[in-house]
Amino acid sequence: MRRSTTESRALQIILIAVALLFLAFFLALPLVAVFGEALKAGFGPFLDAVTAPDALSAIKLTLLIAAISVPLNVVFGVAASWAITKFKFPGKSLLISLIDLPFSVSPVVSGLIFVLLFGANGWFGTWLAEHDLKIIFAVPGIVLATVFITFPFVARELIPLMMEQGKDEEEAAISLGATGWQTFRHVTLPNIRWGLLYGVLLCNARAMGEFGAVSVVSGHIRGETNTMPLHVEILYNEYDFVGAFAVASLLAGLALVTLVAKTVLEWRFNLHGSARH
Amino acid sequence: MIRVQNVTKTFGDFAALHGIDLEIKPGEFVALLGPSGSGKTTLLRIIAGLEFQDGGEVLFDGEDVSSRSVGERQVGFVFQQYALFKHMTVAENVAFGLSVRRKGRPPKADIRARAEELLRLVQLDGLGKRYPGQLSGGQRQRVALARALAIEPRLLLLDEPFGALDAKVRKDLRRWLRGLHETMGLTSIFVTHDQEEALELADRIVVMDHGRIEQVGTPEQVYMEPASPFVSNFVGETNQLPGGIHVRPHDIDLVASGGIPVVVDNVFRRGGSWRVEGRIEGHDRVVEFDVNAASPAPTLGDTVRIQPLRERQFHKRRL
Amino acid sequence: MTASSAAGARRRWRQPSVLPGFGLTFGLSLGWLTLIVLIPLATIFLKSAGMGWDQFVAVGLSDRALAAYRLSFGTAAAAGLVNALFGLLVAWVLVRYTFPGQKIIGAIVDLPFALPTAVAGIALTALYSPNGWVGRFLDPLGIKVAFTPIGITVALVFIGLPFVVRSVEPVLADLGNDVEEAAATLGATRLQTFSRVIFPAIAPALLTGFALAFARGVGEYGSVIFISGNMPGRTEIAPLLIVTQLEQYNYDGATAIATVMMLVSFAILLALNVVQAAGRHRYGA
C-alpha cells in the first residue's frame, strides 16, 4: 500500500538497510555467536558438556524453579488483573505502579533484599538457624528471588488486555444467571487465554534465565543450588568456553522457542481480530 | 408491574439520579429518553441490578428486589454494544443462560431446541454455527435479543438498542422490534437519546434530564403537551418566541396582517413544505417554520408575518 | 451477592459492581505484593536508616562507589540514547515500510527480553574481546570494546533496544495518516512533517522507552559483568560493587550502595514522569 505521504523508495531502502544492519550487529550476531561457540569443537564436546552431571542437575533445578514460580505469578497476575480491570476503586494506579516496581529494581538488589531478610546475619537469620531452616544459599531463596523478578510479567500482559475488553461480557453472563466462577471460566478465561499464555511465556523465559538476583542468593553450590545461567558463569570463569556456550545454547534455544511461540500467538490474535499492543 | 420509588444514585460527587419515581404496567413498552448524562442508562442498570441505588427501592410485582442480584431478578438485558461472547457460536451465546443454570437446568437437547426456536424468532435460523464476528450489526443485535429472551425474563431491558446501527437497518429493526413486542407482550424498557425512536416505538415515554424525570406520557402527550421547556426542546423542534412562548415549526401560519414580523434569511425544501429560517424584526431571535410547498416560496430578505397556531407558555421553573 | 445495605462500609471505598470476587482477588494480590515486593524492598531502606551516617557515607559514597555510579548511570544513559535513535529507526521501518522478512525482524526485536542475560554477556564478550569475532577486526584499528566502558554500553544497547521499539511502535502505528496528509497539503516537506508533526506525537513514547531502557541499564548485571572486565574505579558497575561487598560479608556496604542506586534511579524516573505528565497536560492527550 503506497501512501501519498511517504519517503522515496531510495530513502526507504537506505533506512531499512541501516536498521537491519544495526539489528544484525546487535541482536542476530550475538545469537549466532552462542551457537557458533557451542559447536566450535564439534558435536561431541557439546553433548558431553550438556550431559555432564553438574549440567543436568542445573537443568533440573532451573525447571523446578520455573515450575514453582510461574504458577504462583499466574495466580497473582490473574487475581490482580481481575481486581484492577473489573472494579473501580481509588488507589488503582498506585497499585499498578507497585506491581511494576520489580522492573525498576536491579536484579542484584532483588537478591540482596532476601539476603538481608533471611541471610545468616539477616533479620530472620537467627530464627531460621535455630529451626534448622535454610532459605539463602538454598532452593527457597532462589524461588523467592525469581518470584520477585518475574512478579509483574503476567499481570502486565493481562491488565491492558482486560481493560480493553471491558466488563460488558461478564455483566451479560451474570445477568443471564451465571455464577462468578462460571463467568470467569466460560467468558473471561476464553477471552484472555492467549494473552495469559503470552504472559506465561515471558514469565517463564525470565524465570529460567534470571541471573543477577539468583546469583546473589544461590551461593553457587555445584549440583545443588546452581541454575543453568549460574552454571554458564562457572564454566566460563573456569575457561571451559565450549561447556559454557553449550549450556548457554540450551538457554538460547529456549529464548528462540519463546520468540516463535510469541509470534505465533500474535498471529492468532490478529486472526481473531482482537487488537493488542 | 415494575415500581421505582425515590431512587437516588451518585457517582463520587456527581449526582446521577435525584429521587426517581416511576411505574411501569405489565406488557408496556417504555422509552427512557434523554441526552447523555441524563441518568437514563443508570436508571436502566439499577432496574436490572447491574448498578446499585444509594437510596430508594425497586419493586417487581410488589416485591422489593433491591437486595436481589441481577441473576436472581430474571431480567433480559440487551447491552449497547451487545456484549456477545466472541468465542462462542451464535447458538452457544443464546444457550448460555440456560446452560449455566445450577438448578433446573434443562437437558442438552432441550437447550439446543430452545436456542433454535429463539433464533427462528429473531429470524436468524441457520446462523447458529456462526461466530458473532461473522455477523452484521443488525444480526448481532438480534442475537443479543435472543440471548436475553432465552432465560424467559419477566422484564426486557435494552440499552440504546439501535445506537450502533446505520440508519436503514435501524429503521427496519425498529419496526420489527415493535412487532415482536406486540406478539410477545413482554414488559420492556429501552433507553434512547433519539426522540424519533422513542416516539415511534414506545407506549409511554419517560423524558429525563440531569437525573430527573421531566415528563412521563404517551408519545402524543410528550410531543403535543410538553411539560417543560426542556421537553419541548428535546422532543421535536421548537421555536422560542418572546414571552416564554414555545411553538413548533409546523404550528406556524403566515398571516396577512397582525402576527409577528419576521425577516426571511433562508428557504429550502424539506419534504412537502418550505422550511423558512428568519429573524424576528428587532430581535436576534431565529425562528424556523414550515410553509406548504404548494404555495410559492417566500423571497429572501422579505418581511413576512407569522402567527402561532398552537403554543405553549412555560413559567419559571419551580425547583 | 448481597446488595445495597449489607456492604455499606466497603461500598464507600470502591464503587459497587455486580461482578463478584473483588475481595478475594484484591486481597490476594495486595497480600502477595506486600509479602513478596513491598516488605523485602522496605528492608533496604530500614537497614540504611539504621546505619550511622558516617558508615553510610564510608561505603555508599566512597570514591570507588562514586566511580561505579558514574559508570553505571553514564553507560545506561549513553546506551539509552543510542537505543532512542536506532529504536525509533527500527520501529519506523517496521511500521511504515514493507520489506521481505519483516515479520521475522519484528519478532527478533524481542530477543533481549527472552535471552538470559548471562548468555548475552558471554556472547557479546566472544564477539568483542580482542581476539573475538568482531574484536579482531577492531583491535588493529586501536578500538577496544570489551573491558572498556564502550563494551558495557554495547551490552546495555542489546538489553535496552526492545524497550524503545515496543514503546514507539504502537504509537507510530496509531498515528493517523491524516495529520501527515494535512501537513503535506499545507505545503510541508517530508522532513518538516516529520520534525514538526510526527516527532512531537511520538516523543512521549520515545521518552518512555528511553526511561525503561535506562532504568534497566542502570541495574543490569548479567550481560555486563562478562564484557566489562570489572576493574575497580574503571569498569566496575554499581551492581557488581554490591555483589563484591556481599562476598566480603559487608552487608551494610551493599545496602548503602543499593540505597543510593535506587534513590537516584527513582529520582530520574520521577523527573522523566513529570516531564511527560507536563507534555500530556499541554497536548491534552
PDB file of C-alpha atoms in Angstrom, chain A residues 27-265:
ATOM      1  CA  LEU A  27      20.864  -8.861  18.054  1.00  0.00           C
ATOM      2  CA  ALA A  28      21.485 -11.535  15.453  1.00  0.00           C
ATOM      3  CA  LEU A  29      25.262 -11.746  15.744  1.00  0.00           C
ATOM      4  CA  PRO A  30      25.322 -12.490  19.498  1.00  0.00           C
ATOM      5  CA  LEU A  31      22.758 -15.230  18.954  1.00  0.00           C
ATOM      6  CA  VAL A  32      24.809 -16.757  16.165  1.00  0.00           C
ATOM      7  CA  ALA A  33      27.916 -16.473  18.347  1.00  0.00           C
ATOM      8  CA  VAL A  34      26.303 -18.574  21.082  1.00  0.00           C
ATOM      9  CA  PHE A  35      25.603 -21.478  18.759  1.00  0.00           C
ATOM     10  CA  GLY A  36      28.867 -20.975  16.868  1.00  0.00           C
ATOM     11  CA  GLU A  37      30.982 -21.126  20.004  1.00  0.00           C
ATOM     12  CA  ALA A  38      28.971 -24.030  21.409  1.00  0.00           C
ATOM     13  CA  LEU A  39      29.608 -26.177  18.343  1.00  0.00           C
ATOM     14  CA  LYS A  40      33.121 -24.876  17.717  1.00  0.00           C
ATOM     15  CA  ALA A  41      34.708 -28.139  18.801  1.00  0.00           C
ATOM     16  CA  GLY A  42      32.094 -30.278  17.148  1.00  0.00           C
ATOM     17  CA  PHE A  43      29.001 -32.037  18.350  1.00  0.00           C
ATOM     18  CA  GLY A  44      30.728 -34.477  20.731  1.00  0.00           C
ATOM     19  CA  PRO A  45      32.101 -31.962  23.238  1.00  0.00           C
ATOM     20  CA  PHE A  46      28.792 -30.105  23.041  1.00  0.00           C
ATOM     21  CA  LEU A  47      26.895 -33.223  24.028  1.00  0.00           C
ATOM     22  CA  ASP A  48      29.408 -34.039  26.780  1.00  0.00           C
ATOM     23  CA  ALA A  49      29.010 -30.582  28.241  1.00  0.00           C
ATOM     24  CA  VAL A  50      25.214 -30.613  28.381  1.00  0.00           C
ATOM     25  CA  THR A  51      25.040 -34.140  29.775  1.00  0.00           C
ATOM     26  CA  ALA A  52      27.641 -33.647  32.490  1.00  0.00           C
ATOM     27  CA  PRO A  53      26.154 -34.377  35.946  1.00  0.00           C
ATOM     28  CA  ASP A  54      26.520 -30.760  37.088  1.00  0.00           C
ATOM     29  CA  ALA A  55      24.836 -29.524  33.913  1.00  0.00           C
ATOM     30  CA  LEU A  56      21.976 -31.980  34.321  1.00  0.00           C
ATOM     31  CA  SER A  57      21.397 -31.002  37.919  1.00  0.00           C
ATOM     32  CA  ALA A  58      21.456 -27.314  36.876  1.00  0.00           C
ATOM     33  CA  ILE A  59      18.839 -28.064  34.211  1.00  0.00           C
ATOM     34  CA  LYS A  60      16.696 -29.890  36.747  1.00  0.00           C
ATOM     35  CA  LEU A  61      16.924 -27.072  39.254  1.00  0.00           C
ATOM     36  CA  THR A  62      16.067 -24.471  36.619  1.00  0.00           C
ATOM     37  CA  LEU A  63      12.973 -26.434  35.583  1.00  0.00           C
ATOM     38  CA  LEU A  64      11.964 -26.828  39.233  1.00  0.00           C
ATOM     39  CA  ILE A  65      12.334 -23.110  39.942  1.00  0.00           C
ATOM     40  CA  ALA A  66      10.223 -22.217  36.916  1.00  0.00           C
ATOM     41  CA  ALA A  67       7.629 -24.845  37.803  1.00  0.00           C
ATOM     42  CA  ILE A  68       7.160 -23.239  41.225  1.00  0.00           C
ATOM     43  CA  SER A  69       7.432 -19.547  40.479  1.00  0.00           C
ATOM     44  CA  VAL A  70       5.470 -19.323  37.210  1.00  0.00           C
ATOM     45  CA  PRO A  71       2.204 -20.791  38.585  1.00  0.00           C
ATOM     46  CA  LEU A  72       2.470 -18.538  41.651  1.00  0.00           C
ATOM     47  CA  ASN A  73       2.719 -15.480  39.461  1.00  0.00           C
ATOM     48  CA  VAL A  74      -0.056 -16.705  37.181  1.00  0.00           C
ATOM     49  CA  VAL A  75      -2.438 -16.885  40.134  1.00  0.00           C
ATOM     50  CA  PHE A  76      -1.291 -13.494  41.320  1.00  0.00           C
ATOM     51  CA  GLY A  77      -1.421 -11.965  37.840  1.00  0.00           C
ATOM     52  CA  VAL A  78      -4.948 -13.170  37.100  1.00  0.00           C
ATOM     53  CA  ALA A  79      -6.219 -12.092  40.535  1.00  0.00           C
ATOM     54  CA  ALA A  80      -4.608  -8.643  40.307  1.00  0.00           C
ATOM     55  CA  SER A  81      -5.880  -8.090  36.762  1.00  0.00           C
ATOM     56  CA  TRP A  82      -9.413  -9.080  37.746  1.00  0.00           C
ATOM     57  CA  ALA A  83      -9.431  -6.705  40.705  1.00  0.00           C
ATOM     58  CA  ILE A  84      -7.869  -3.878  38.718  1.00  0.00           C
ATOM     59  CA  THR A  85      -9.825  -4.112  35.474  1.00  0.00           C
ATOM     60  CA  LYS A  86     -13.290  -5.160  36.603  1.00  0.00           C
ATOM     61  CA  PHE A  87     -13.735  -2.787  39.541  1.00  0.00           C
ATOM     62  CA  LYS A  88     -13.424   0.904  40.273  1.00  0.00           C
ATOM     63  CA  PHE A  89     -11.590   1.888  43.417  1.00  0.00           C
ATOM     64  CA  PRO A  90      -9.305   4.706  44.474  1.00  0.00           C
ATOM     65  CA  GLY A  91      -5.606   3.926  44.546  1.00  0.00           C
ATOM     66  CA  LYS A  92      -5.789   1.753  41.452  1.00  0.00           C
ATOM     67  CA  SER A  93      -2.985   3.484  39.567  1.00  0.00           C
ATOM     68  CA  LEU A  94      -0.773   3.290  42.652  1.00  0.00           C
ATOM     69  CA  LEU A  95      -1.392  -0.451  42.787  1.00  0.00           C
ATOM     70  CA  ILE A  96      -0.422  -0.773  39.122  1.00  0.00           C
ATOM     71  CA  SER A  97       2.800   1.172  39.738  1.00  0.00           C
ATOM     72  CA  LEU A  98       3.639  -1.029  42.719  1.00  0.00           C
ATOM     73  CA  ILE A  99       3.156  -4.155  40.624  1.00  0.00           C
ATOM     74  CA  ASP A 100       5.669  -2.738  38.145  1.00  0.00           C
ATOM     75  CA  LEU A 101       8.167  -1.932  40.886  1.00  0.00           C
ATOM     76  CA  PRO A 102      10.379  -5.026  40.435  1.00  0.00           C
ATOM     77  CA  PHE A 103      11.066  -3.861  36.860  1.00  0.00           C
ATOM     78  CA  SER A 104      12.900  -0.801  38.105  1.00  0.00           C
ATOM     79  CA  VAL A 105      14.944  -2.613  40.727  1.00  0.00           C
ATOM     80  CA  SER A 106      18.342  -4.015  39.827  1.00  0.00           C
ATOM     81  CA  PRO A 107      18.345  -7.827  39.853  1.00  0.00           C
ATOM     82  CA  VAL A 108      21.285  -7.687  42.241  1.00  0.00           C
ATOM     83  CA  VAL A 109      19.272  -5.575  44.662  1.00  0.00           C
ATOM     84  CA  SER A 110      16.392  -8.038  44.290  1.00  0.00           C
ATOM     85  CA  GLY A 111      18.717 -10.730  45.563  1.00  0.00           C
ATOM     86  CA  LEU A 112      20.200  -8.509  48.227  1.00  0.00           C
ATOM     87  CA  ILE A 113      16.853  -7.817  49.913  1.00  0.00           C
ATOM     88  CA  PHE A 114      16.296 -11.500  50.528  1.00  0.00           C
ATOM     89  CA  VAL A 115      19.810 -11.902  51.884  1.00  0.00           C
ATOM     90  CA  LEU A 116      19.089  -9.023  54.285  1.00  0.00           C
ATOM     91  CA  LEU A 117      15.898 -10.748  55.398  1.00  0.00           C
ATOM     92  CA  PHE A 118      16.876 -14.389  55.525  1.00  0.00           C
ATOM     93  CA  GLY A 119      20.705 -14.489  55.360  1.00  0.00           C
ATOM     94  CA  ALA A 120      22.854 -15.659  58.272  1.00  0.00           C
ATOM     95  CA  ASN A 121      23.127 -12.077  59.551  1.00  0.00           C
ATOM     96  CA  GLY A 122      19.688 -11.164  58.278  1.00  0.00           C
ATOM     97  CA  TRP A 123      16.625 -10.180  60.272  1.00  0.00           C
ATOM     98  CA  PHE A 124      15.235 -13.693  60.424  1.00  0.00           C
ATOM     99  CA  GLY A 125      18.663 -15.359  60.151  1.00  0.00           C
ATOM    100  CA  THR A 126      18.990 -16.418  63.774  1.00  0.00           C
ATOM    101  CA  TRP A 127      15.439 -17.685  63.985  1.00  0.00           C
ATOM    102  CA  LEU A 128      15.878 -19.687  60.788  1.00  0.00           C
ATOM    103  CA  ALA A 129      19.153 -21.178  62.037  1.00  0.00           C
ATOM    104  CA  GLU A 130      17.519 -22.180  65.325  1.00  0.00           C
ATOM    105  CA  HIS A 131      14.800 -24.006  63.452  1.00  0.00           C
ATOM    106  CA  ASP A 132      17.267 -25.504  61.030  1.00  0.00           C
ATOM    107  CA  LEU A 133      15.645 -23.807  58.037  1.00  0.00           C
ATOM    108  CA  LYS A 134      17.683 -22.669  55.086  1.00  0.00           C
ATOM    109  CA  ILE A 135      16.445 -20.071  52.626  1.00  0.00           C
ATOM    110  CA  ILE A 136      19.533 -18.245  51.420  1.00  0.00           C
ATOM    111  CA  PHE A 137      22.049 -20.424  49.586  1.00  0.00           C
ATOM    112  CA  ALA A 138      19.200 -22.902  49.115  1.00  0.00           C
ATOM    113  CA  VAL A 139      16.279 -23.513  46.770  1.00  0.00           C
ATOM    114  CA  PRO A 140      13.672 -21.415  48.684  1.00  0.00           C
ATOM    115  CA  GLY A 141      15.849 -18.319  48.320  1.00  0.00           C
ATOM    116  CA  ILE A 142      16.202 -18.884  44.575  1.00  0.00           C
ATOM    117  CA  VAL A 143      12.438 -19.286  44.294  1.00  0.00           C
ATOM    118  CA  LEU A 144      11.819 -16.083  46.273  1.00  0.00           C
ATOM    119  CA  ALA A 145      14.237 -14.060  44.156  1.00  0.00           C
ATOM    120  CA  THR A 146      12.755 -15.489  40.940  1.00  0.00           C
ATOM    121  CA  VAL A 147       9.185 -14.783  42.036  1.00  0.00           C
ATOM    122  CA  PHE A 148      10.188 -11.213  42.862  1.00  0.00           C
ATOM    123  CA  ILE A 149      11.866 -10.689  39.491  1.00  0.00           C
ATOM    124  CA  THR A 150       9.036 -12.225  37.445  1.00  0.00           C
ATOM    125  CA  PHE A 151       6.310 -10.705  39.615  1.00  0.00           C
ATOM    126  CA  PRO A 152       4.893  -8.200  37.079  1.00  0.00           C
ATOM    127  CA  PHE A 153       5.022 -10.300  33.897  1.00  0.00           C
ATOM    128  CA  VAL A 154       1.587 -11.951  33.828  1.00  0.00           C
ATOM    129  CA  ALA A 155      -0.310  -9.018  35.331  1.00  0.00           C
ATOM    130  CA  ARG A 156       1.313  -6.632  32.877  1.00  0.00           C
ATOM    131  CA  GLU A 157       0.122  -8.629  29.895  1.00  0.00           C
ATOM    132  CA  LEU A 158      -3.393  -9.105  31.237  1.00  0.00           C
ATOM    133  CA  ILE A 159      -4.212  -5.648  32.595  1.00  0.00           C
ATOM    134  CA  PRO A 160      -4.232  -3.766  29.264  1.00  0.00           C
ATOM    135  CA  LEU A 161      -5.977  -6.660  27.536  1.00  0.00           C
ATOM    136  CA  MET A 162      -8.742  -6.939  30.124  1.00  0.00           C
ATOM    137  CA  MET A 163      -9.047  -3.169  30.371  1.00  0.00           C
ATOM    138  CA  GLU A 164      -9.744  -3.036  26.666  1.00  0.00           C
ATOM    139  CA  GLN A 165     -12.254  -5.856  26.816  1.00  0.00           C
ATOM    140  CA  GLY A 166     -14.266  -4.046  29.474  1.00  0.00           C
ATOM    141  CA  LYS A 167     -16.787  -5.852  31.611  1.00  0.00           C
ATOM    142  CA  ASP A 168     -19.847  -5.950  29.351  1.00  0.00           C
ATOM    143  CA  GLU A 169     -19.495  -9.633  28.596  1.00  0.00           C
ATOM    144  CA  GLU A 170     -19.083 -10.504  32.272  1.00  0.00           C
ATOM    145  CA  GLU A 171     -22.130  -8.421  33.167  1.00  0.00           C
ATOM    146  CA  ALA A 172     -24.090 -10.118  30.411  1.00  0.00           C
ATOM    147  CA  ALA A 173     -23.111 -13.534  31.781  1.00  0.00           C
ATOM    148  CA  ILE A 174     -24.076 -12.547  35.322  1.00  0.00           C
ATOM    149  CA  SER A 175     -27.391 -11.131  34.097  1.00  0.00           C
ATOM    150  CA  LEU A 176     -28.063 -14.472  32.415  1.00  0.00           C
ATOM    151  CA  GLY A 177     -27.664 -16.175  35.783  1.00  0.00           C
ATOM    152  CA  ALA A 178     -24.042 -17.388  35.682  1.00  0.00           C
ATOM    153  CA  THR A 179     -22.068 -17.565  38.940  1.00  0.00           C
ATOM    154  CA  GLY A 180     -18.807 -15.703  39.375  1.00  0.00           C
ATOM    155  CA  TRP A 181     -16.763 -18.807  38.709  1.00  0.00           C
ATOM    156  CA  GLN A 182     -18.848 -19.764  35.667  1.00  0.00           C
ATOM    157  CA  THR A 183     -18.416 -16.246  34.346  1.00  0.00           C
ATOM    158  CA  PHE A 184     -14.658 -16.374  34.773  1.00  0.00           C
ATOM    159  CA  ARG A 185     -14.374 -19.881  33.391  1.00  0.00           C
ATOM    160  CA  HIS A 186     -16.682 -19.555  30.353  1.00  0.00           C
ATOM    161  CA  VAL A 187     -16.427 -15.872  29.460  1.00  0.00           C
ATOM    162  CA  THR A 188     -13.293 -14.199  30.848  1.00  0.00           C
ATOM    163  CA  LEU A 189     -10.788 -17.027  30.501  1.00  0.00           C
ATOM    164  CA  PRO A 190     -11.517 -17.733  26.815  1.00  0.00           C
ATOM    165  CA  ASN A 191     -11.120 -14.039  26.124  1.00  0.00           C
ATOM    166  CA  ILE A 192      -7.762 -13.737  27.853  1.00  0.00           C
ATOM    167  CA  ARG A 193      -6.261 -17.162  27.210  1.00  0.00           C
ATOM    168  CA  TRP A 194      -3.803 -16.048  24.534  1.00  0.00           C
ATOM    169  CA  GLY A 195      -2.716 -13.011  26.482  1.00  0.00           C
ATOM    170  CA  LEU A 196      -2.319 -15.213  29.521  1.00  0.00           C
ATOM    171  CA  LEU A 197      -0.240 -17.744  27.612  1.00  0.00           C
ATOM    172  CA  TYR A 198       1.886 -14.896  26.293  1.00  0.00           C
ATOM    173  CA  GLY A 199       2.494 -13.613  29.797  1.00  0.00           C
ATOM    174  CA  VAL A 200       3.332 -17.118  30.987  1.00  0.00           C
ATOM    175  CA  LEU A 201       5.879 -17.476  28.183  1.00  0.00           C
ATOM    176  CA  LEU A 202       7.670 -14.251  29.056  1.00  0.00           C
ATOM    177  CA  CYS A 203       7.463 -15.021  32.761  1.00  0.00           C
ATOM    178  CA  ASN A 204       8.907 -18.475  32.158  1.00  0.00           C
ATOM    179  CA  ALA A 205      11.724 -17.202  29.953  1.00  0.00           C
ATOM    180  CA  ARG A 206      12.749 -14.761  32.641  1.00  0.00           C
ATOM    181  CA  ALA A 207      12.343 -17.291  35.451  1.00  0.00           C
ATOM    182  CA  MET A 208      14.639 -19.765  33.700  1.00  0.00           C
ATOM    183  CA  GLY A 209      17.123 -17.144  32.598  1.00  0.00           C
ATOM    184  CA  GLU A 210      17.392 -14.904  35.645  1.00  0.00           C
ATOM    185  CA  PHE A 211      20.994 -14.411  36.631  1.00  0.00           C
ATOM    186  CA  GLY A 212      21.724 -11.424  38.860  1.00  0.00           C
ATOM    187  CA  ALA A 213      19.157 -11.983  41.591  1.00  0.00           C
ATOM    188  CA  VAL A 214      19.661 -15.733  41.678  1.00  0.00           C
ATOM    189  CA  SER A 215      23.410 -15.337  41.685  1.00  0.00           C
ATOM    190  CA  VAL A 216      23.242 -13.336  44.923  1.00  0.00           C
ATOM    191  CA  VAL A 217      21.047 -15.787  46.828  1.00  0.00           C
ATOM    192  CA  SER A 218      22.227 -19.112  45.443  1.00  0.00           C
ATOM    193  CA  GLY A 219      25.698 -19.485  46.916  1.00  0.00           C
ATOM    194  CA  HIS A 220      26.815 -21.262  43.728  1.00  0.00           C
ATOM    195  CA  ILE A 221      26.877 -24.727  45.248  1.00  0.00           C
ATOM    196  CA  ARG A 222      27.577 -27.079  42.372  1.00  0.00           C
ATOM    197  CA  GLY A 223      24.999 -29.752  41.835  1.00  0.00           C
ATOM    198  CA  GLU A 224      22.771 -28.181  44.488  1.00  0.00           C
ATOM    199  CA  THR A 225      21.984 -24.521  44.018  1.00  0.00           C
ATOM    200  CA  ASN A 226      23.317 -23.890  40.548  1.00  0.00           C
ATOM    201  CA  THR A 227      20.754 -22.936  37.957  1.00  0.00           C
ATOM    202  CA  MET A 228      21.599 -23.057  34.269  1.00  0.00           C
ATOM    203  CA  PRO A 229      22.643 -19.390  33.946  1.00  0.00           C
ATOM    204  CA  LEU A 230      24.861 -19.745  37.041  1.00  0.00           C
ATOM    205  CA  HIS A 231      26.344 -22.901  35.630  1.00  0.00           C
ATOM    206  CA  VAL A 232      27.189 -20.996  32.449  1.00  0.00           C
ATOM    207  CA  GLU A 233      29.058 -18.429  34.519  1.00  0.00           C
ATOM    208  CA  ILE A 234      31.018 -21.039  36.454  1.00  0.00           C
ATOM    209  CA  LEU A 235      32.075 -22.887  33.321  1.00  0.00           C
ATOM    210  CA  TYR A 236      33.015 -19.619  31.654  1.00  0.00           C
ATOM    211  CA  ASN A 237      35.108 -18.476  34.584  1.00  0.00           C
ATOM    212  CA  GLU A 238      36.880 -21.836  34.517  1.00  0.00           C
ATOM    213  CA  TYR A 239      37.762 -21.159  30.873  1.00  0.00           C
ATOM    214  CA  ASP A 240      35.582 -24.090  29.770  1.00  0.00           C
ATOM    215  CA  PHE A 241      34.223 -21.983  26.934  1.00  0.00           C
ATOM    216  CA  VAL A 242      32.746 -24.841  24.927  1.00  0.00           C
ATOM    217  CA  GLY A 243      30.924 -26.071  28.013  1.00  0.00           C
ATOM    218  CA  ALA A 244      29.700 -22.596  28.903  1.00  0.00           C
ATOM    219  CA  PHE A 245      28.402 -21.930  25.420  1.00  0.00           C
ATOM    220  CA  ALA A 246      26.902 -25.407  25.161  1.00  0.00           C
ATOM    221  CA  VAL A 247      24.727 -24.813  28.234  1.00  0.00           C
ATOM    222  CA  ALA A 248      24.130 -21.237  27.060  1.00  0.00           C
ATOM    223  CA  SER A 249      22.902 -22.540  23.726  1.00  0.00           C
ATOM    224  CA  LEU A 250      20.197 -24.519  25.517  1.00  0.00           C
ATOM    225  CA  LEU A 251      19.023 -21.280  27.101  1.00  0.00           C
ATOM    226  CA  ALA A 252      19.265 -19.520  23.752  1.00  0.00           C
ATOM    227  CA  GLY A 253      17.151 -22.326  22.287  1.00  0.00           C
ATOM    228  CA  LEU A 254      14.567 -21.662  24.979  1.00  0.00           C
ATOM    229  CA  ALA A 255      14.629 -17.985  24.031  1.00  0.00           C
ATOM    230  CA  LEU A 256      14.056 -18.844  20.372  1.00  0.00           C
ATOM    231  CA  VAL A 257      11.169 -21.149  21.217  1.00  0.00           C
ATOM    232  CA  THR A 258       9.694 -18.348  23.312  1.00  0.00           C
ATOM    233  CA  LEU A 259      10.015 -15.898  20.434  1.00  0.00           C
ATOM    234  CA  VAL A 260       8.461 -18.295  17.933  1.00  0.00           C
ATOM    235  CA  ALA A 261       5.570 -19.110  20.270  1.00  0.00           C
ATOM    236  CA  LYS A 262       5.061 -15.431  20.929  1.00  0.00           C
ATOM    237  CA  THR A 263       4.995 -14.637  17.209  1.00  0.00           C
ATOM    238  CA  VAL A 264       2.526 -17.435  16.558  1.00  0.00           C
ATOM    239  CA  LEU A 265       0.345 -16.128  19.372  1.00  0.00           C
TER     240      LEU A 265
END
